[in-house]
Amino acid sequence: MKKRVLSGIQPSGNLHIGNYFGMIKRMIEYQESSDLFLFVANLHSLTTLSDAKELKKLTLDVATDLLALGVDPDRCYFWVQSDVPETTELAWILSCLTPMGLMERAHSYKDKIAKGVQPSLGLFNYPSLMAADILINQADVVPVGKDQKQHLEMARDMAVKFNKVFGETLKVPEHEIPDDIAVIPGTDGQKMSKSYGNTIPIFAEDAVIKKAVMGIVTDSKGIDEPKEPEGNTIYELYKLMADPAETKVMADQFKKGGLGYGDAKKILLEKIQKTFAPYREKHQELKNHPKKVETILAKGAEKVRILSHQTMLMVREATGLKY
Ligand code: ADP
Ligand code: TRP
């Protein structure tokens, strides 16, 4: 049987190259080898967003972006979290099994509070909902980044506890967190992230992408000076998209001297445009037909609900909720 690989992405803005090379590309590759479960985590977004129009827009936008990038609804499970309300039922049940102490130790909750976010009960309970996303689909593998590692461990703890208290019901997801995922640098050299305003968006207008690429921060070495390619943002981004021969050419030119940062940025920009051109066409087509996206999401929810429903039958039986 194929492994079930599951991940969720919060609808929180336009996808950028860091999202693509850090997560989405891998997810799309999983469609070949595994049963992929991918969803838009709009209920999680409610912990930080309370603007209905904005949430609707962001949800459709991220779904459109993912479909354009190659998520194939016929070969995977692709849906919006809130379209499977059983998930929140399981989240409640899990929260009843989870000691306060465990929840209080959640880094992401503590970090948000440290940043001055007014904590809501929803934010506190974020890990229970995330655990429910995973456990309701009996996922084998959840390839998350380091920031989500603790949440995944909490999901495992909750599954183990459930099985201990109510009998073997939920699959304990594999404790496999790939830590070899490269952190993709943003235009200022630190991790590319919406929150740092240093992103290169995938589906923005050409002029916006150009401005981002040409704005990549470099040192002030002149054209003829030799430069170290490793750790240089232009080179690190180029390497993600260029073939090995092209990568070597850029590395050699940098080392030898003679390649200025301005020209290197132009080469990178061209590579980005070429890499994402086919996706941009598909993106435009979906943008022109938003109903298509809505239909895909509705069908996706229907398909995955069959599985969630099966899990919930077992959970209701095991807990005594089915009387
Ligand atoms: P952002 O930091 O822009 O808010 P998210 O936290 O929404 O991005 O990330 C969504 C997914 O993309 C996560 O799986 C995350 O690990 C991945 N990701 C985001 N930025 C990067 C990056 N710079 N390098 C590698 N992966 C990234
Ligand atoms: N919390 C994750 C993030 O912010 C998104 C998410 C929600 C998720 N539910 C999940 C990821 C279940 C993996 C599995 O990136």
mmCIF file of C-alpha atoms and ligand atoms in Angstrom:
data_model
loop_
_atom_site.group_PDB
_atom_site.id
_atom_site.type_symbol
_atom_site.label_atom_id
_atom_site.label_comp_id
_atom_site.label_asym_id
_atom_site.label_seq_id
_atom_site.Cartn_x
_atom_site.Cartn_y
_atom_site.Cartn_z
ATOM 1 C CA MET A 1 0.000 0.000 0.000
ATOM 2 C CA LYS A 2 1.158 3.510 -0.787
ATOM 3 C CA LYS A 3 2.140 5.735 2.107
ATOM 4 C CA ARG A 4 -0.161 8.574 2.994
ATOM 5 C CA VAL A 5 1.768 11.823 2.953
ATOM 6 C CA LEU A 6 -0.086 14.809 4.370
ATOM 7 C CA SER A 7 0.521 18.513 4.688
ATOM 8 C CA GLY A 8 -1.440 21.717 5.085
ATOM 9 C CA ILE A 9 -0.648 25.247 4.045
ATOM 10 C CA GLN A 10 -2.188 28.322 5.582
ATOM 11 C CA PRO A 11 -3.714 30.770 3.133
ATOM 12 C CA SER A 12 -1.702 33.799 4.055
ATOM 13 C CA GLY A 13 -0.537 35.530 0.894
ATOM 14 C CA ASN A 14 0.970 34.924 -2.494
ATOM 15 C CA LEU A 15 3.255 31.943 -2.731
ATOM 16 C CA HIS A 16 6.929 32.660 -3.185
ATOM 17 C CA ILE A 17 9.939 30.809 -4.485
ATOM 18 C CA GLY A 18 10.873 29.771 -0.927
ATOM 19 C CA ASN A 19 7.502 28.045 -0.503
ATOM 20 C CA TYR A 20 7.927 26.339 -3.851
ATOM 21 C CA PHE A 21 11.435 24.944 -3.398
ATOM 22 C CA GLY A 22 10.999 24.392 0.347
ATOM 23 C CA MET A 23 7.700 22.554 0.254
ATOM 24 C CA ILE A 24 5.421 22.582 -2.778
ATOM 25 C CA LYS A 25 7.799 20.969 -5.257
ATOM 26 C CA ARG A 26 8.379 18.072 -2.877
ATOM 27 C CA MET A 27 4.656 17.690 -2.283
ATOM 28 C CA ILE A 28 3.953 17.550 -5.995
ATOM 29 C CA GLU A 29 6.618 14.886 -6.389
ATOM 30 C CA TYR A 30 4.867 12.841 -3.693
ATOM 31 C CA GLN A 31 1.889 12.526 -6.049
ATOM 32 C CA GLU A 32 3.940 9.989 -7.996
ATOM 33 C CA SER A 33 5.120 7.778 -5.185
ATOM 34 C CA SER A 34 2.518 8.169 -2.432
ATOM 35 C CA ASP A 35 -1.051 9.048 -1.649
ATOM 36 C CA LEU A 36 -0.796 12.785 -1.239
ATOM 37 C CA PHE A 37 -3.142 14.670 1.100
ATOM 38 C CA LEU A 38 -2.805 18.426 0.741
ATOM 39 C CA PHE A 39 -5.184 21.013 2.117
ATOM 40 C CA VAL A 40 -5.618 24.737 2.622
ATOM 41 C CA ALA A 41 -5.602 25.317 6.378
ATOM 42 C CA ASN A 42 -8.153 28.138 6.530
ATOM 43 C CA LEU A 43 -9.370 27.272 10.040
ATOM 44 C CA HIS A 44 -5.835 27.754 11.313
ATOM 45 C CA SER A 45 -5.762 31.158 9.638
ATOM 46 C CA LEU A 46 -8.695 32.247 11.763
ATOM 47 C CA THR A 47 -6.288 32.322 14.723
ATOM 48 C CA THR A 48 -4.669 35.401 13.201
ATOM 49 C CA LEU A 49 -7.092 36.763 10.612
ATOM 50 C CA SER A 50 -10.601 38.106 11.085
ATOM 51 C CA ASP A 51 -11.513 39.648 7.761
ATOM 52 C CA ALA A 52 -14.029 37.504 5.874
ATOM 53 C CA LYS A 53 -13.351 38.972 2.443
ATOM 54 C CA GLU A 54 -9.626 38.608 2.894
ATOM 55 C CA LEU A 55 -9.846 34.997 4.102
ATOM 56 C CA LYS A 56 -12.039 34.000 1.150
ATOM 57 C CA LYS A 57 -9.666 35.661 -1.293
ATOM 58 C CA LEU A 58 -6.537 34.166 0.248
ATOM 59 C CA THR A 59 -8.094 30.694 0.326
ATOM 60 C CA LEU A 60 -8.980 30.744 -3.366
ATOM 61 C CA ASP A 61 -5.655 32.356 -4.248
ATOM 62 C CA VAL A 62 -3.514 29.707 -2.584
ATOM 63 C CA ALA A 63 -5.661 26.910 -4.023
ATOM 64 C CA THR A 64 -5.282 28.469 -7.491
ATOM 65 C CA ASP A 65 -1.517 28.817 -7.052
ATOM 66 C CA LEU A 66 -1.137 25.196 -5.938
ATOM 67 C CA LEU A 67 -3.210 23.871 -8.824
ATOM 68 C CA ALA A 68 -1.215 25.959 -11.286
ATOM 69 C CA LEU A 69 2.036 24.586 -9.840
ATOM 70 C CA GLY A 70 1.015 21.009 -10.525
ATOM 71 C CA VAL A 71 -1.241 19.743 -7.749
ATOM 72 C CA ASP A 72 -3.408 17.299 -9.659
ATOM 73 C CA PRO A 73 -6.776 16.756 -7.962
ATOM 74 C CA ASP A 74 -7.225 13.466 -9.823
ATOM 75 C CA ARG A 75 -4.041 12.051 -8.346
ATOM 76 C CA CYS A 76 -4.232 13.364 -4.802
ATOM 77 C CA TYR A 77 -6.590 14.557 -2.112
ATOM 78 C CA PHE A 78 -6.781 18.342 -2.306
ATOM 79 C CA TRP A 79 -9.321 20.295 -0.268
ATOM 80 C CA VAL A 80 -10.038 23.206 2.058
ATOM 81 C CA GLN A 81 -9.856 22.323 5.754
ATOM 82 C CA SER A 82 -13.202 23.844 6.758
ATOM 83 C CA ASP A 83 -15.028 21.745 4.154
ATOM 84 C CA VAL A 84 -14.381 18.722 6.368
ATOM 85 C CA PRO A 85 -16.103 19.713 9.620
ATOM 86 C CA GLU A 86 -15.392 16.298 11.177
ATOM 87 C CA THR A 87 -11.852 17.587 11.692
ATOM 88 C CA THR A 88 -12.993 20.067 14.321
ATOM 89 C CA GLU A 89 -14.952 17.313 16.048
ATOM 90 C CA LEU A 90 -11.798 15.221 16.320
ATOM 91 C CA ALA A 91 -9.857 18.293 17.468
ATOM 92 C CA TRP A 92 -12.297 18.655 20.373
ATOM 93 C CA ILE A 93 -11.972 15.006 21.331
ATOM 94 C CA LEU A 94 -8.168 15.226 21.219
ATOM 95 C CA SER A 95 -8.189 18.412 23.292
ATOM 96 C CA CYS A 96 -10.045 16.525 26.027
ATOM 97 C CA LEU A 97 -7.156 14.052 26.200
ATOM 98 C CA THR A 98 -4.383 16.617 26.155
ATOM 99 C CA PRO A 99 -2.878 17.924 29.380
ATOM 100 C CA MET A 100 -2.709 21.719 29.701
ATOM 101 C CA GLY A 101 1.008 21.402 30.455
ATOM 102 C CA LEU A 102 1.722 19.898 27.047
ATOM 103 C CA MET A 103 -0.161 22.683 25.270
ATOM 104 C CA GLU A 104 1.515 25.373 27.339
ATOM 105 C CA ARG A 105 4.913 24.185 26.181
ATOM 106 C CA ALA A 106 4.116 24.801 22.489
ATOM 107 C CA HIS A 107 6.882 27.016 21.073
ATOM 108 C CA SER A 108 4.780 28.628 18.384
ATOM 109 C CA TYR A 109 2.167 29.678 20.948
ATOM 110 C CA LYS A 110 4.846 31.050 23.261
ATOM 111 C CA ASP A 111 6.564 32.836 20.359
ATOM 112 C CA LYS A 112 3.359 34.512 19.245
ATOM 113 C CA ILE A 113 2.649 35.713 22.761
ATOM 114 C CA ALA A 114 6.209 36.993 23.065
ATOM 115 C CA LYS A 115 5.572 38.978 19.866
ATOM 116 C CA GLY A 116 2.614 40.646 21.543
ATOM 117 C CA VAL A 117 -0.202 38.662 19.882
ATOM 118 C CA GLN A 118 -3.285 38.645 22.114
ATOM 119 C CA PRO A 119 -3.698 34.902 22.673
ATOM 120 C CA SER A 120 -7.086 33.380 21.892
ATOM 121 C CA LEU A 121 -8.316 29.977 22.922
ATOM 122 C CA GLY A 122 -8.046 29.039 19.234
ATOM 123 C CA LEU A 123 -4.376 29.957 19.106
ATOM 124 C CA PHE A 124 -3.758 27.913 22.243
ATOM 125 C CA ASN A 125 -5.629 24.968 20.764
ATOM 126 C CA TYR A 126 -3.904 25.243 17.359
ATOM 127 C CA PRO A 127 -1.941 22.004 17.929
ATOM 128 C CA SER A 128 -5.111 19.962 18.578
ATOM 129 C CA LEU A 129 -6.580 21.056 15.273
ATOM 130 C CA MET A 130 -3.337 20.305 13.482
ATOM 131 C CA ALA A 131 -3.232 16.870 15.130
ATOM 132 C CA ALA A 132 -6.816 16.269 13.996
ATOM 133 C CA ASP A 133 -5.875 17.173 10.401
ATOM 134 C CA ILE A 134 -3.213 14.510 10.493
ATOM 135 C CA LEU A 135 -4.938 11.791 12.492
ATOM 136 C CA ILE A 136 -8.345 11.955 10.811
ATOM 137 C CA ASN A 137 -6.617 11.024 7.560
ATOM 138 C CA GLN A 138 -4.508 8.292 9.198
ATOM 139 C CA ALA A 139 -1.412 9.880 7.638
ATOM 140 C CA ASP A 140 1.860 7.933 7.645
ATOM 141 C CA VAL A 141 4.230 10.789 6.953
ATOM 142 C CA VAL A 142 3.955 14.515 7.581
ATOM 143 C CA PRO A 143 6.880 16.305 5.965
ATOM 144 C CA VAL A 144 6.918 19.595 7.816
ATOM 145 C CA GLY A 145 9.650 22.138 8.344
ATOM 146 C CA LYS A 146 11.544 22.551 11.592
ATOM 147 C CA ASP A 147 9.115 25.183 12.864
ATOM 148 C CA GLN A 148 6.317 22.598 12.859
ATOM 149 C CA LYS A 149 8.335 19.778 14.400
ATOM 150 C CA GLN A 150 6.920 20.240 17.870
ATOM 151 C CA HIS A 151 3.357 20.334 16.549
ATOM 152 C CA LEU A 152 3.957 17.009 14.846
ATOM 153 C CA GLU A 153 5.350 15.534 18.042
ATOM 154 C CA MET A 154 2.227 16.718 19.841
ATOM 155 C CA ALA A 155 0.073 15.026 17.208
ATOM 156 C CA ARG A 156 1.976 11.798 17.809
ATOM 157 C CA ASP A 157 1.518 12.148 21.565
ATOM 158 C CA MET A 158 -2.200 12.677 21.089
ATOM 159 C CA ALA A 159 -2.553 9.604 18.865
ATOM 160 C CA VAL A 160 -0.615 7.440 21.324
ATOM 161 C CA LYS A 161 -2.716 8.718 24.219
ATOM 162 C CA PHE A 162 -5.970 8.164 22.335
ATOM 163 C CA ASN A 163 -5.008 4.598 21.484
ATOM 164 C CA LYS A 164 -3.956 3.916 25.054
ATOM 165 C CA VAL A 165 -7.165 5.273 26.553
ATOM 166 C CA PHE A 166 -9.712 4.110 23.982
ATOM 167 C CA GLY A 167 -7.974 1.254 22.162
ATOM 168 C CA GLU A 168 -5.988 1.089 18.938
ATOM 169 C CA THR A 169 -7.798 3.453 16.550
ATOM 170 C CA LEU A 170 -5.514 6.162 15.190
ATOM 171 C CA LYS A 171 -2.365 5.743 13.172
ATOM 172 C CA VAL A 172 0.669 7.338 14.839
ATOM 173 C CA PRO A 173 2.312 9.359 12.061
ATOM 174 C CA GLU A 174 5.913 8.589 11.254
ATOM 175 C CA HIS A 175 8.370 10.611 13.200
ATOM 176 C CA GLU A 176 10.192 11.589 10.063
ATOM 177 C CA ILE A 177 11.044 15.226 9.740
ATOM 178 C CA PRO A 178 13.427 15.800 6.879
ATOM 179 C CA ASP A 179 15.951 18.256 8.195
ATOM 180 C CA ASP A 180 17.936 18.421 5.010
ATOM 181 C CA ILE A 181 15.488 20.849 3.435
ATOM 182 C CA ALA A 182 17.422 23.866 2.356
ATOM 183 C CA VAL A 183 16.317 27.191 3.690
ATOM 184 C CA ILE A 184 15.770 29.305 0.612
ATOM 185 C CA PRO A 185 17.252 32.772 1.047
ATOM 186 C CA GLY A 186 15.215 35.900 0.366
ATOM 187 C CA THR A 187 16.353 39.059 -1.396
ATOM 188 C CA ASP A 188 18.075 40.311 1.767
ATOM 189 C CA GLY A 189 19.905 37.036 2.384
ATOM 190 C CA GLN A 190 17.869 35.861 5.381
ATOM 191 C CA LYS A 191 15.182 33.141 5.081
ATOM 192 C CA MET A 192 12.676 34.060 2.390
ATOM 193 C CA SER A 193 9.430 34.748 4.208
ATOM 194 C CA LYS A 194 6.320 36.871 3.780
ATOM 195 C CA SER A 195 6.898 38.235 7.240
ATOM 196 C CA TYR A 196 10.311 39.641 6.267
ATOM 197 C CA GLY A 197 9.116 41.302 3.045
ATOM 198 C CA ASN A 198 12.025 39.715 1.155
ATOM 199 C CA THR A 199 10.168 37.363 -1.164
ATOM 200 C CA ILE A 200 10.267 36.703 -4.875
ATOM 201 C CA PRO A 201 6.634 35.920 -5.645
ATOM 202 C CA ILE A 202 5.861 33.244 -8.210
ATOM 203 C CA PHE A 203 2.765 34.676 -9.845
ATOM 204 C CA ALA A 204 3.253 38.432 -9.602
ATOM 205 C CA GLU A 205 3.505 40.785 -12.580
ATOM 206 C CA ASP A 206 6.829 40.649 -14.439
ATOM 207 C CA ALA A 207 7.776 44.102 -13.150
ATOM 208 C CA VAL A 208 7.291 43.021 -9.519
ATOM 209 C CA ILE A 209 9.435 39.927 -9.957
ATOM 210 C CA LYS A 210 12.084 41.948 -11.759
ATOM 211 C CA LYS A 211 12.154 44.548 -8.998
ATOM 212 C CA ALA A 212 12.577 41.827 -6.357
ATOM 213 C CA VAL A 213 15.397 40.075 -8.242
ATOM 214 C CA MET A 214 17.252 43.280 -9.111
ATOM 215 C CA GLY A 215 16.944 44.290 -5.456
ATOM 216 C CA ILE A 216 18.821 41.252 -4.134
ATOM 217 C CA VAL A 217 21.354 42.483 -1.600
ATOM 218 C CA THR A 218 24.997 41.741 -2.450
ATOM 219 C CA ASP A 219 28.388 42.949 -1.271
ATOM 220 C CA SER A 220 30.041 45.729 -3.228
ATOM 221 C CA LYS A 221 32.619 43.737 -5.214
ATOM 222 C CA GLY A 222 33.281 45.140 -8.695
ATOM 223 C CA ILE A 223 32.643 43.241 -11.930
ATOM 224 C CA ASP A 224 36.194 41.958 -12.323
ATOM 225 C CA GLU A 225 36.777 40.923 -8.736
ATOM 226 C CA PRO A 226 36.566 37.199 -7.961
ATOM 227 C CA LYS A 227 33.514 36.300 -5.866
ATOM 228 C CA GLU A 228 32.587 33.331 -3.708
ATOM 229 C CA PRO A 229 29.445 31.731 -5.169
ATOM 230 C CA GLU A 230 28.466 29.653 -2.112
ATOM 231 C CA GLY A 231 26.274 31.665 0.192
ATOM 232 C CA ASN A 232 25.716 34.305 -2.477
ATOM 233 C CA THR A 233 21.931 34.736 -2.766
ATOM 234 C CA ILE A 234 21.918 35.104 -6.555
ATOM 235 C CA TYR A 235 23.880 31.892 -6.989
ATOM 236 C CA GLU A 236 21.943 29.983 -4.311
ATOM 237 C CA LEU A 237 18.651 30.818 -6.043
ATOM 238 C CA TYR A 238 20.020 30.137 -9.520
ATOM 239 C CA LYS A 239 21.240 26.718 -8.401
ATOM 240 C CA LEU A 240 17.664 25.708 -7.582
ATOM 241 C CA MET A 241 16.551 26.138 -11.176
ATOM 242 C CA ALA A 242 19.618 25.781 -13.401
ATOM 243 C CA ASP A 243 20.996 22.442 -14.568
ATOM 244 C CA PRO A 244 24.395 21.349 -13.215
ATOM 245 C CA ALA A 245 26.295 22.589 -16.272
ATOM 246 C CA GLU A 246 24.700 26.040 -16.081
ATOM 247 C CA THR A 247 25.309 26.160 -12.347
ATOM 248 C CA LYS A 248 28.969 25.380 -12.890
ATOM 249 C CA VAL A 249 29.296 28.125 -15.497
ATOM 250 C CA MET A 250 27.973 30.714 -13.040
ATOM 251 C CA ALA A 251 30.148 29.416 -10.210
ATOM 252 C CA ASP A 252 33.273 29.507 -12.414
ATOM 253 C CA GLN A 253 32.512 32.994 -13.691
ATOM 254 C CA PHE A 254 32.019 34.278 -10.186
ATOM 255 C CA LYS A 255 35.240 32.689 -8.945
ATOM 256 C CA LYS A 256 37.275 33.884 -11.897
ATOM 257 C CA GLY A 257 35.945 37.438 -11.840
ATOM 258 C CA GLY A 258 34.241 39.136 -14.762
ATOM 259 C CA LEU A 259 30.651 38.416 -13.786
ATOM 260 C CA GLY A 260 29.078 41.407 -12.083
ATOM 261 C CA TYR A 261 26.119 41.123 -9.733
ATOM 262 C CA GLY A 262 23.886 43.128 -12.089
ATOM 263 C CA ASP A 263 24.440 40.690 -14.956
ATOM 264 C CA ALA A 264 24.122 37.687 -12.661
ATOM 265 C CA LYS A 265 20.760 39.013 -11.503
ATOM 266 C CA LYS A 266 19.628 39.278 -15.122
ATOM 267 C CA ILE A 267 20.630 35.651 -15.714
ATOM 268 C CA LEU A 268 18.717 34.645 -12.564
ATOM 269 C CA LEU A 269 15.650 36.643 -13.592
ATOM 270 C CA GLU A 270 15.578 34.930 -16.977
ATOM 271 C CA LYS A 271 15.870 31.550 -15.302
ATOM 272 C CA ILE A 272 13.006 32.324 -12.938
ATOM 273 C CA GLN A 273 10.829 33.495 -15.817
ATOM 274 C CA LYS A 274 11.623 30.387 -17.827
ATOM 275 C CA THR A 275 11.081 28.014 -14.901
ATOM 276 C CA PHE A 276 7.676 29.360 -13.984
ATOM 277 C CA ALA A 277 6.377 30.335 -17.447
ATOM 278 C CA PRO A 278 4.305 27.166 -17.950
ATOM 279 C CA TYR A 279 2.770 27.502 -14.483
ATOM 280 C CA ARG A 280 1.946 31.143 -15.097
ATOM 281 C CA GLU A 281 -0.115 30.218 -18.140
ATOM 282 C CA LYS A 282 -2.095 27.677 -16.161
ATOM 283 C CA HIS A 283 -2.430 30.194 -13.334
ATOM 284 C CA GLN A 284 -3.927 32.814 -15.631
ATOM 285 C CA GLU A 285 -6.364 30.298 -17.028
ATOM 286 C CA LEU A 286 -7.559 29.338 -13.529
ATOM 287 C CA LYS A 287 -7.738 32.980 -12.496
ATOM 288 C CA ASN A 288 -10.055 33.561 -15.441
ATOM 289 C CA HIS A 289 -12.264 30.671 -14.333
ATOM 290 C CA PRO A 290 -12.500 30.774 -10.520
ATOM 291 C CA LYS A 291 -15.554 28.505 -10.637
ATOM 292 C CA LYS A 292 -13.284 25.724 -11.897
ATOM 293 C CA VAL A 293 -11.182 26.048 -8.750
ATOM 294 C CA GLU A 294 -14.261 26.043 -6.535
ATOM 295 C CA THR A 295 -15.550 22.878 -8.221
ATOM 296 C CA ILE A 296 -12.198 21.135 -7.777
ATOM 297 C CA LEU A 297 -12.175 22.035 -4.077
ATOM 298 C CA ALA A 298 -15.754 20.870 -3.551
ATOM 299 C CA LYS A 299 -14.993 17.529 -5.208
ATOM 300 C CA GLY A 300 -11.775 17.213 -3.225
ATOM 301 C CA ALA A 301 -13.632 17.694 0.045
ATOM 302 C CA GLU A 302 -16.206 15.100 -0.972
ATOM 303 C CA LYS A 303 -13.457 12.602 -1.786
ATOM 304 C CA VAL A 304 -11.513 13.068 1.435
ATOM 305 C CA ARG A 305 -14.642 13.139 3.613
ATOM 306 C CA ILE A 306 -15.238 9.480 2.798
ATOM 307 C CA LEU A 307 -11.991 8.704 4.646
ATOM 308 C CA SER A 308 -12.579 11.202 7.481
ATOM 309 C CA HIS A 309 -15.999 9.726 7.964
ATOM 310 C CA GLN A 310 -14.527 6.216 8.315
ATOM 311 C CA THR A 311 -12.070 7.414 10.951
ATOM 312 C CA MET A 312 -14.802 9.251 12.839
ATOM 313 C CA LEU A 313 -17.035 6.157 12.893
ATOM 314 C CA MET A 314 -14.205 4.330 14.670
ATOM 315 C CA VAL A 315 -13.498 7.283 16.949
ATOM 316 C CA ARG A 316 -17.160 7.649 17.947
ATOM 317 C CA GLU A 317 -17.394 3.945 18.598
ATOM 318 C CA ALA A 318 -14.162 3.880 20.619
ATOM 319 C CA THR A 319 -15.019 6.909 22.757
ATOM 320 C CA GLY A 320 -18.640 6.001 23.422
ATOM 321 C CA LEU A 321 -19.951 9.004 21.544
ATOM 322 C CA LYS A 322 -21.905 6.537 19.430
ATOM 323 C CA TYR A 323 -24.568 5.432 21.913
HETATM 324 P P1 ADP B 1 6.206 32.315 5.127
HETATM 325 O O1 ADP B 1 7.455 32.182 5.953
HETATM 326 O O2 ADP B 1 6.447 33.096 3.885
HETATM 327 O O3 ADP B 1 5.028 32.847 5.939
HETATM 328 P P2 ADP B 1 4.942 29.790 5.435
HETATM 329 O O4 ADP B 1 5.341 29.750 6.863
HETATM 330 O O5 ADP B 1 3.498 30.014 5.082
HETATM 331 O O6 ADP B 1 5.834 30.870 4.667
HETATM 332 O O7 ADP B 1 5.457 28.455 4.751
HETATM 333 C C1 ADP B 1 4.700 27.553 3.988
HETATM 334 C C2 ADP B 1 5.595 26.381 3.628
HETATM 335 O O8 ADP B 1 6.732 26.789 2.853
HETATM 336 C C3 ADP B 1 6.170 25.677 4.867
HETATM 337 O O9 ADP B 1 6.165 24.295 4.615
HETATM 338 C C4 ADP B 1 7.593 26.193 4.962
HETATM 339 O O10 ADP B 1 8.449 25.240 5.578
HETATM 340 C C5 ADP B 1 7.955 26.436 3.502
HETATM 341 N N1 ADP B 1 8.873 27.576 3.400
HETATM 342 C C6 ADP B 1 8.555 28.880 3.577
HETATM 343 N N2 ADP B 1 9.632 29.674 3.398
HETATM 344 C C7 ADP B 1 10.672 28.867 3.120
HETATM 345 C C8 ADP B 1 12.062 29.092 2.828
HETATM 346 N N3 ADP B 1 12.583 30.308 2.790
HETATM 347 N N4 ADP B 1 12.838 28.021 2.603
HETATM 348 C C9 ADP B 1 12.309 26.772 2.623
HETATM 349 N N5 ADP B 1 11.020 26.499 2.886
HETATM 350 C C10 ADP B 1 10.191 27.518 3.121
HETATM 351 N N1 TRP B 2 0.604 24.677 10.896
HETATM 352 C C1 TRP B 2 1.083 24.477 9.554
HETATM 353 C C2 TRP B 2 1.890 25.716 9.111
HETATM 354 O O1 TRP B 2 1.636 26.809 9.574
HETATM 355 C C3 TRP B 2 -0.057 24.246 8.598
HETATM 356 C C4 TRP B 2 -0.800 23.009 8.963
HETATM 357 C C5 TRP B 2 -2.049 22.928 9.494
HETATM 358 C C6 TRP B 2 -0.329 21.666 8.799
HETATM 359 N N2 TRP B 2 -2.405 21.618 9.692
HETATM 360 C C7 TRP B 2 -1.377 20.839 9.291
HETATM 361 C C8 TRP B 2 0.870 21.126 8.334
HETATM 362 C C9 TRP B 2 -1.232 19.424 9.296
HETATM 363 C C10 TRP B 2 1.000 19.724 8.338
HETATM 364 C C11 TRP B 2 -0.047 18.903 8.836
HETATM 365 O O2 TRP B 2 2.754 25.584 8.252
#
